[in-house]
Every structure is written in C-alpha cells, then in structure tokens.
Amino acid sequence: MSDPAPAPAPTGSAATALTLALGGGGARGLAHIGVIEVLQARGLQVAAVAGTSSGALVGGAFAAGKLDVLRDWMLTTPRNRMLRLLDPGLGRPAMFTGTRLMRALREAIGEPRIEDLPIDFTAVAVDLHRQREVWLRRGDLWDALRASFAIPGIFTPLMMGEMALVDGGLLSPLPITATRLTGRHRVVAVDLNGSPPTRWDTPVRDVEARHPEPEPGLLGRWMERHVGPSGAQHTHHLSLVEVMARALDTMQERITHVQLALDPPDLLIQIPRDACQFYEFWRAAELIDIGRREAEKALAAAGF
C-alpha cells in the first residue's frame, strides 16, 4: 500500500495566517505590544492568540481590537498611579486583590466576552486544586485575564466554581500547546524568558556552606543609612517581591526550554529576561521598543 499523499499546503491568506503564543513574564509582557505592531506593519494576518499572564493581557486586548487603547493607557499611567491601583489583600492569601486594577482596565478597554472577539483567543491559567492547565475560551474577558496573571502570593487566586485559578506561567509560561486548538496556522511564539548575555548554565559544584551574617534590624538599617555600615558589608538585599519574581523566572525559563524542544513554533521571538523587573510596568515605552527590535531581528533572520 502506498503512503497517503501529503495534505496540500495552504494557499492565499491562509498561507500567511499566524497564531500567536504570547508568554508570561510580568512587565516584560509589554514587549508583546511592539511585536504585534511589527507583525501588523508587515501585513501579516493574525488569526488566533493564546496568552499566559501578561501575554494574556496584551493578547486579549489585541483580540478585542483594543491594543492601541492598552498601549496608550500603559504609556500614560505613571508609576505612582500604577502603584495606587494595587489594593492590599489584607487577610487574603496574597499581597493584592487586583480589584482596583481590573476596574481601571475595564473602564479603559470595555467588557467584551471572549466568544464575541473578532480574533480567536485563549487565556491560560492553572487550577491550584487539581494542578492542571485551564484554557479559558468563553465568558468575561477580564475574568479570564485576571485568572491568567494571578501570580501566587502577589494576586489572590480567582475562584471559578471549585477551581482556584492562578498564573498560567506555573505550568505553561509559553502557551504553544494551547495554540493547537486554533487550526493550521503558522505559530509565532514570543518568549519573555530569553537568556541574558551573562547566563551561567554550569552548576556551582564546590561551595562551602556557612551561616550568613544576620540581616540588620530596624535600628541597624537606620544606623547604616546615617552612620555607615558596620561589620559585614551587605552588598545587595533581595526584597520579598524580588525573591518571588526571580524564583518564578527561573522556573519558567526551564519549563519554556522544555516546551520549545517538544513543540517548536514556526518562529520564535525572544525578549531578554533581564529587560526589566517584573513589576516595572511604567517602563512601557522602553519595553515596547524592545519588542519591536527583537521582532524585526527574528523576522529578518527567518526571512519573513
């Protein structure tokens, strides 16, 4: 028996239709805006989007036809106002509830339902109870986005029935698999965990374990500020947020590496992991420019 004939290649507009897989990475996700602007400038048609965390935020706004509104909102929201939108989650299992931020975004962009969007859209979250991915493809867009970027410990989980939904980056920092629901399009993946120039992959094999010097207390910190440090020199102190962010980045980079090996996209665009701290959304203009630059570079290298 002869082998079946290969399926014909898509022709016409279907041949250039793209599905975007937009990864998570906090404020680095604003680079997705620049990437999408470059794709549009080149006349490339986007038929579907799957997004994780900040990739879901940008992808959802784009699928709703409101990418320019989100971009302008980010560019005109200064640091102080951005911080005021983070309402404390007192007595709750995270630092912030996200309610005030969601209200501001709803007012700026509107309240569409996912199934009514002009572009097919999937937001990826994780159900903490069952430790599984959840692909949100129907219902209120902002509920889906709020679930997808609920970084554990930073934003409270979004409860949907019996599911406690948190940031999709825990299991799918680059949602390539979720794009496979959307038909036979060329997949362009934007990875926000690209290796910085000074990455070290070789394990440190021989380190003496020593109890560190105790961190200075309130009085000690005051003394260091006003009199100068005494005893051991503390060159860098990591805050709680920095520890959580770096731990999440480390985990997501390794998962992404495996995802790319198992299910490579047609085109990969990588944003350096050290482009910014995950909370620096007020650096929107700089991050959008990074997205444009990296997109142009990847597209030129791939001959798009």
XYZ file of C-alpha atoms in Angstrom, residues 59-206:
148
model
C -3.247 39.171 23.608
C -6.754 39.730 24.963
C -6.625 43.455 24.245
C -5.352 42.729 20.733
C -8.043 40.110 20.075
C -10.634 42.662 21.199
C -9.288 45.246 18.744
C -8.097 47.443 21.633
C -4.325 47.050 21.529
C -3.856 50.758 20.863
C -6.036 51.593 23.871
C -3.987 49.337 26.151
C -0.735 50.753 24.771
C -1.853 54.355 25.334
C -3.129 53.519 28.832
C 0.205 51.970 29.769
C 2.187 54.855 28.268
C 0.157 57.493 30.121
C -0.125 55.774 33.519
C 2.805 56.942 35.674
C 4.457 54.852 38.339
C 2.643 56.448 41.289
C -0.803 55.898 39.764
C 0.099 52.334 38.781
C 1.084 51.583 42.362
C -2.144 53.122 43.691
C -4.099 50.614 41.597
C -2.684 47.760 43.686
C -5.187 47.331 46.503
C -3.844 45.386 49.520
C -5.187 41.877 50.051
C -5.412 42.170 53.829
C -6.438 38.870 55.374
C -6.275 37.152 51.972
C -3.731 34.685 50.570
C -1.776 37.291 48.547
C -0.414 40.824 48.687
C -3.037 42.349 46.342
C -6.584 41.600 45.214
C -6.328 43.176 41.756
C -9.871 44.592 42.019
C -8.914 48.240 41.538
C -6.587 47.400 38.621
C -9.289 45.359 36.887
C -11.803 48.178 37.316
C -9.426 50.665 35.674
C -8.731 48.350 32.737
C -12.419 47.590 32.220
C -13.151 51.318 32.092
C -10.362 51.913 29.561
C -10.933 48.953 27.239
C -14.534 47.799 27.746
C -16.049 44.498 28.838
C -16.244 42.095 25.886
C -16.908 38.375 26.078
C -14.250 36.075 24.694
C -16.583 34.286 22.281
C -17.527 37.640 20.710
C -13.960 38.756 19.967
C -13.032 39.216 16.297
C -9.888 37.090 16.801
C -9.897 33.637 18.395
C -8.457 33.962 21.904
C -7.340 31.611 24.686
C -6.160 32.699 28.140
C -4.115 30.096 30.002
C -4.418 29.733 33.783
C -3.642 26.988 36.306
C -6.069 25.318 38.706
C -4.210 25.065 42.014
C -6.532 22.418 43.416
C -6.004 19.927 40.574
C -2.614 21.193 39.381
C -3.633 21.404 35.733
C -3.780 23.966 32.934
C -7.116 25.645 32.270
C -7.781 27.158 28.844
C -10.334 29.967 29.089
C -12.090 30.422 25.746
C -15.548 31.648 26.748
C -17.013 34.157 29.140
C -15.935 37.531 30.514
C -12.584 38.590 29.051
C -11.375 40.322 32.207
C -12.189 37.398 34.457
C -10.066 35.232 32.164
C -7.196 37.728 32.171
C -7.382 38.210 35.934
C -7.085 34.440 36.378
C -4.195 34.159 33.939
C -1.985 36.772 35.637
C -2.759 35.905 39.277
C 0.866 35.356 40.322
C 0.722 33.270 43.519
C 1.492 35.414 46.532
C 1.143 38.642 44.506
C -2.508 38.456 43.379
C -5.217 36.412 45.043
C -6.477 33.373 43.083
C -9.647 33.828 41.039
C -12.297 31.364 42.155
C -14.370 29.791 39.352
C -16.648 27.126 40.781
C -14.371 24.648 42.532
C -11.259 25.894 40.728
C -8.715 28.274 42.271
C -7.132 29.835 39.188
C -3.670 31.397 39.220
C -0.982 32.481 36.780
C -0.728 30.177 33.764
C 3.044 30.527 33.838
C 3.270 27.924 36.587
C 2.738 25.180 34.010
C 2.729 26.928 30.637
C 4.932 30.040 30.517
C 4.857 29.859 26.709
C 1.411 28.571 25.631
C 2.300 26.886 22.347
C 0.152 23.820 23.082
C -2.939 25.985 23.546
C -2.498 27.375 20.029
C -3.088 23.917 18.533
C -6.848 24.357 19.088
C -7.000 27.109 16.520
C -6.321 25.328 13.230
C -3.365 25.008 10.885
C -1.682 28.370 11.136
C 1.980 29.244 11.412
C 2.788 29.674 15.098
C 4.800 32.690 16.205
C 5.868 32.329 19.841
C 7.116 35.247 21.931
C 9.222 34.041 24.854
C 9.763 36.553 27.670
C 12.410 34.394 29.342
C 15.169 34.761 26.805
C 18.636 34.271 28.231
C 20.532 37.457 29.092
C 24.115 37.711 27.814
C 25.545 36.738 31.218
C 23.686 33.485 31.839
C 25.552 30.670 33.591
C 24.380 27.110 32.949
C 27.253 25.291 34.661
C 26.349 24.274 38.233
C 28.479 25.570 41.073
C 29.973 22.328 42.354
C 32.093 23.214 45.379
